XYZ file of C-alpha atoms in Angstrom:
361
model
C 3.451 11.427 7.804
C 0.790 9.079 9.728
C -0.879 6.758 7.646
C -4.662 7.457 9.248
C -7.198 8.320 6.970
C -8.132 11.567 8.276
C -7.775 14.524 5.669
C -5.451 17.314 6.105
C -8.462 20.058 6.470
C -10.018 18.078 9.582
C -9.937 19.816 12.782
C -7.280 18.066 14.966
C -7.886 17.764 18.801
C -5.815 19.437 21.480
C -3.317 16.908 22.611
C -3.480 16.394 26.511
C -0.286 17.165 28.972
C 0.289 13.109 29.116
C 0.345 12.921 25.413
C 2.723 15.941 24.969
C 4.980 14.106 27.481
C 4.952 10.867 25.671
C 5.753 12.628 22.454
C 8.297 14.303 24.199
C 9.900 10.769 25.920
C 9.282 9.109 22.456
C 11.719 11.881 20.769
C 14.500 11.205 23.449
C 14.277 7.654 22.882
C 14.699 8.207 19.397
C 17.536 10.659 19.678
C 19.525 8.091 21.855
C 18.568 5.284 19.621
C 20.514 7.416 16.549
C 23.369 8.551 18.827
C 23.885 4.798 19.152
C 23.395 3.863 15.449
C 25.662 7.028 14.317
C 28.819 5.581 16.782
C 28.402 2.629 14.413
C 30.336 2.080 11.272
C 28.432 1.193 8.518
C 27.326 1.673 4.553
C 23.854 0.792 5.228
C 21.439 3.408 5.310
C 19.526 3.705 8.736
C 15.908 3.239 8.798
C 14.110 6.285 8.730
C 11.712 7.377 12.030
C 8.457 6.369 11.703
C 7.220 9.957 11.814
C 9.464 10.817 8.864
C 9.024 7.939 6.690
C 6.317 6.479 4.574
C 5.789 3.358 6.474
C 4.589 0.266 3.998
C 3.873 -2.902 6.136
C 3.818 -6.010 4.240
C 2.690 -9.783 5.519
C 5.003 -12.639 4.628
C 1.916 -14.064 2.512
C 1.965 -10.905 0.398
C 5.882 -10.637 0.141
C 6.406 -14.401 -0.491
C 4.656 -17.067 -2.568
C 3.647 -19.585 1.111
C 0.723 -21.191 -0.716
C 2.393 -24.688 0.014
C 3.157 -23.451 3.483
C -0.270 -22.449 4.249
C -1.552 -25.827 3.191
C 0.472 -27.536 5.589
C -0.492 -25.154 8.200
C -4.365 -25.582 7.388
C -3.976 -29.200 7.246
C -1.649 -30.215 9.755
C -1.304 -27.342 12.116
C 0.656 -25.020 13.412
C 3.344 -27.556 14.809
C 3.981 -29.131 11.468
C 4.062 -25.870 9.641
C 6.855 -24.376 11.863
C 8.843 -27.610 11.854
C 8.598 -27.785 7.720
C 9.782 -23.860 7.841
C 12.893 -24.639 10.123
C 13.711 -27.718 7.689
C 13.735 -25.537 4.726
C 15.101 -22.608 6.265
C 17.765 -22.621 3.791
C 15.315 -22.899 0.639
C 14.773 -19.451 -0.537
C 10.674 -18.448 -0.855
C 9.572 -17.342 -4.109
C 8.111 -14.123 -4.704
C 4.589 -13.375 -3.767
C 2.111 -10.540 -4.936
C 3.746 -7.280 -3.367
C 7.231 -8.734 -4.036
C 7.972 -6.238 -7.033
C 5.939 -3.381 -5.654
C 8.432 -3.517 -2.963
C 11.171 -3.902 -5.236
C 10.064 -0.747 -6.921
C 9.431 0.789 -3.702
C 13.437 -0.060 -2.717
C 14.461 1.737 -6.318
C 12.756 4.763 -5.173
C 14.501 5.263 -1.784
C 17.816 4.556 -3.709
C 17.083 7.456 -6.148
C 16.043 9.273 -3.071
C 19.110 8.810 -1.052
C 21.198 9.768 -4.066
C 19.690 13.536 -4.297
C 18.974 13.732 -0.611
C 21.558 11.582 1.095
C 20.163 12.868 4.643
C 16.503 13.247 4.341
C 14.273 10.576 5.967
C 11.463 11.109 3.607
C 11.305 7.788 1.805
C 9.613 4.181 2.245
C 10.442 2.265 4.855
C 9.244 -1.442 4.606
C 8.212 -3.055 7.629
C 7.523 -7.129 7.321
C 4.227 -7.508 9.638
C 3.401 -11.127 10.013
C 1.332 -13.326 12.453
C 3.932 -16.108 11.711
C 5.903 -17.364 15.211
C 9.562 -16.062 15.569
C 10.916 -19.693 14.965
C 9.652 -19.047 10.833
C 11.900 -15.980 11.093
C 14.920 -17.277 9.880
C 13.824 -18.553 6.740
C 12.100 -15.209 5.929
C 15.523 -13.397 6.614
C 17.141 -15.624 4.476
C 14.652 -14.837 1.613
C 14.823 -11.319 2.370
C 18.849 -11.096 2.126
C 18.622 -13.346 -0.943
C 16.789 -10.835 -2.824
C 19.007 -7.955 -1.600
C 15.715 -6.489 -0.051
C 16.360 -3.559 2.755
C 13.614 -4.834 5.487
C 14.966 -3.998 8.929
C 12.055 -4.022 10.977
C 10.242 -7.287 11.361
C 6.929 -7.655 13.994
C 6.354 -11.166 14.222
C 2.935 -11.427 16.181
C 2.989 -15.340 16.878
C -0.713 -15.042 15.910
C -1.739 -12.004 17.572
C -3.541 -9.457 15.689
C -0.944 -7.092 14.207
C -2.926 -3.474 14.521
C -2.041 -2.218 17.578
C 1.532 -2.225 15.551
C 0.478 -1.024 12.484
C -0.629 2.191 14.735
C 2.648 2.141 16.638
C 4.558 2.444 13.129
C 2.442 5.114 11.805
C 1.836 2.933 9.128
C 1.099 4.354 5.856
C -0.064 1.217 3.701
C -0.844 -2.192 4.741
C -0.820 -5.155 2.502
C -1.520 -8.540 3.557
C -3.313 -11.744 1.936
C -5.674 -12.055 4.880
C -8.834 -10.320 4.335
C -9.939 -10.319 7.993
C -7.026 -8.450 8.908
C -7.358 -6.006 5.987
C -11.003 -5.324 7.098
C -9.737 -4.954 11.001
C -6.879 -2.038 9.383
C -9.267 -0.416 7.345
C -12.029 0.001 10.396
C -8.911 1.240 12.513
C -8.381 3.818 10.029
C -5.234 2.569 8.076
C -4.937 2.364 4.340
C -5.043 -1.267 3.384
C -5.819 -4.043 1.160
C -5.955 -7.583 0.173
C -3.366 -8.883 -2.252
C -3.974 -11.328 -5.061
C -1.375 -13.010 -7.438
C -1.586 -12.349 -11.011
C -2.500 -15.188 -12.970
C 0.088 -14.737 -15.638
C 3.525 -13.705 -15.042
C 4.344 -10.148 -16.308
C 7.525 -8.306 -16.652
C 7.305 -5.156 -14.310
C 9.489 -2.036 -14.802
C 12.234 -1.848 -12.400
C 13.127 1.520 -12.941
C 9.856 2.929 -12.289
C 7.119 2.562 -9.501
C 3.649 2.235 -11.048
C 0.554 2.675 -9.009
C -2.951 2.450 -10.206
C -5.874 3.388 -8.251
C -9.777 3.107 -8.815
C -11.472 6.484 -7.882
C -14.393 6.088 -6.008
C -14.431 3.915 -2.759
C -10.651 4.023 -2.920
C -8.829 7.466 -3.332
C -12.633 8.844 -3.063
C -15.201 7.956 -0.622
C -18.326 5.755 -1.682
C -20.660 8.344 -1.726
C -21.078 8.068 -5.609
C -21.243 4.274 -5.658
C -24.308 4.553 -2.982
C -26.158 6.884 -5.338
C -25.569 4.577 -8.181
C -26.604 1.185 -6.099
C -29.737 3.125 -4.304
C -30.544 5.350 -7.370
C -29.299 4.076 -10.424
C -27.054 5.425 -13.065
C -28.787 8.453 -14.535
C -29.374 9.891 -11.060
C -25.625 9.409 -10.565
C -24.745 11.530 -13.136
C -27.463 14.227 -12.909
C -26.002 14.330 -8.959
C -22.272 14.514 -10.219
C -22.942 17.407 -12.722
C -24.889 19.349 -9.912
C -21.980 18.720 -7.574
C -19.090 19.477 -10.040
C -17.678 22.182 -7.942
C -18.189 20.110 -4.381
C -15.114 18.129 -3.832
C -15.457 14.770 -3.186
C -14.770 13.426 0.253
C -11.374 11.113 0.799
C -11.318 7.403 0.565
C -9.105 5.221 2.433
C -5.875 5.397 0.044
C -6.160 9.386 -0.484
C -3.314 9.389 2.013
C -0.853 7.085 0.313
C -1.336 8.838 -2.996
C -0.840 11.928 -1.424
C 2.731 10.244 -0.072
C 3.750 9.220 -3.547
C 2.766 12.773 -4.854
C 5.159 14.476 -1.924
C 7.867 12.220 -2.926
C 7.333 12.822 -7.001
C 7.788 16.908 -6.007
C 11.196 15.802 -4.399
C 12.548 14.540 -7.626
C 10.500 17.534 -9.791
C 12.722 19.748 -7.324
C 15.761 18.228 -8.563
C 14.506 18.857 -12.310
C 14.051 15.090 -12.586
C 10.363 15.110 -13.846
C 11.070 13.388 -17.273
C 13.079 10.430 -15.337
C 10.768 10.348 -12.218
C 10.879 7.090 -10.726
C 7.316 7.036 -9.607
C 4.079 7.045 -11.612
C 0.981 7.289 -10.746
C -2.501 6.384 -12.910
C -6.211 6.770 -11.779
C -8.293 3.953 -13.738
C -12.036 4.599 -13.175
C -15.090 2.840 -14.385
C -16.624 6.266 -14.308
C -17.381 8.161 -18.060
C -15.895 11.445 -18.365
C -18.296 13.453 -19.984
C -20.873 13.103 -17.692
C -19.206 12.377 -14.519
C -15.263 12.918 -14.713
C -14.955 16.825 -13.969
C -15.729 16.421 -10.505
C -13.094 13.628 -9.762
C -10.591 16.083 -11.711
C -11.717 18.705 -9.867
C -11.498 17.260 -6.306
C -8.010 15.751 -6.856
C -7.027 19.629 -7.913
C -8.641 20.930 -4.934
C -6.344 18.701 -2.855
C -3.268 19.798 -4.454
C -2.890 16.274 -6.133
C -1.289 15.915 -9.254
C -2.272 12.243 -10.899
C 0.056 11.130 -13.766
C -2.552 9.728 -16.173
C -6.407 9.584 -15.795
C -8.319 6.740 -17.854
C -11.923 6.959 -17.589
C -13.354 3.820 -19.265
C -17.199 4.537 -19.150
C -17.724 0.862 -17.646
C -15.591 -0.867 -20.062
C -13.543 -3.630 -18.466
C -10.405 -2.360 -16.393
C -8.143 -5.592 -17.228
C -7.105 -4.703 -21.006
C -6.086 -0.956 -19.811
C -3.929 -2.404 -16.876
C -1.963 -4.769 -19.549
C -0.860 -1.516 -21.196
C 0.043 0.172 -17.760
C 1.767 -2.891 -16.153
C 1.491 -1.324 -12.575
C 3.183 -3.073 -9.633
C -0.111 -2.762 -7.980
C -3.506 -1.838 -8.952
C -6.054 -0.775 -5.883
C -9.783 -1.338 -6.309
C -13.145 -1.999 -4.107
C -14.960 -4.304 -6.405
C -13.941 -7.851 -6.680
C -15.078 -8.209 -10.196
C -12.665 -5.590 -11.078
C -9.821 -7.589 -9.092
C -10.621 -10.993 -10.783
C -10.446 -9.010 -14.007
C -7.443 -7.717 -13.524
C -6.153 -10.660 -12.349
C -7.099 -12.892 -15.008
C -4.821 -10.902 -17.602
C -1.722 -10.673 -15.271
C -2.064 -7.565 -13.129
C -1.145 -7.579 -9.421
C -4.745 -6.301 -7.758
C -5.211 -5.364 -4.143
C -8.492 -5.440 -2.436
C -9.588 -2.517 -0.802
C -12.900 -3.487 1.687
C -14.431 -0.106 2.156
C -17.652 1.053 1.328
C -21.382 0.126 -0.089
C -20.037 -2.554 -2.317
C -18.939 -4.627 0.688
C -22.391 -4.841 1.868
C -23.038 -6.560 -1.623
C -20.034 -9.054 -1.668
C -18.201 -9.925 1.248
C -14.193 -9.919 0.591
C -13.175 -13.413 -0.039
């Protein structure tokens, strides 16, 4: 399922003959690659085709703790950095902010493969890094040390990864570099900048927990524009007047949809009570004055969210401590910092009007 932000209801342009020919050639390439792999004897599941997979691209600084290595790079330059990485290629890297999220995705994959051994609709983790190839051995050694299944690597040697993200039909891109994330968002790819939690927290290893803010994350920033330009009272009035008009979609609507699709696969096998995916909406909206439109919008999209928490402006950090999500997406750095302080791994989505007031850092 392609990871662009265009909605399922949008008009699809008619493909040209050249595009159709290209598609056919790509299908033939995949058929040839599949035939080759099928002849190899292996117990490892083959990575799924990007068309079928939910592709999550993660940067090396999101997956691993590379703070010290980054310091060497910034203070001494790329040559010393590469030399340091090669000298330490047998020293395992410590987990970074996206590490436990990736582990949880892999647990979901393991459960899906038990229930649907021949189905390719599952997560495919791609390591998308602008590192030079010489650093690859240390990354591979660390991935193998933790038993992660990351077969696809893009090491772009300082070049922008956006073209590769598009080629892999990326559904979600997580990076520690806010400029690259901004570029990806502008290219229509669901994307967020990862921030490490300030406290160590124990995360569930049997259930993937993903928490989303609402406006400018799952939904568009229409409501935030009204709050900023006309104030809170006008916003409440507007939301009640438009209660039955669905909100426009935001950058992470597609990823919430992907999670919902996988949840339904577990429900179909009577696994609802033991589903390894749980989704949360954690919004500063108040339920009575602006909650109905949100819930009706989700219903109009055919999406179920497991828990909806309307905080009416209260801080999100204490609620997130209870949820312990593997990742929490928000468009406001104020909420990201509050969540971080209390031990939540937060991901900043640089989208919408809030970015005009506070540039992503």
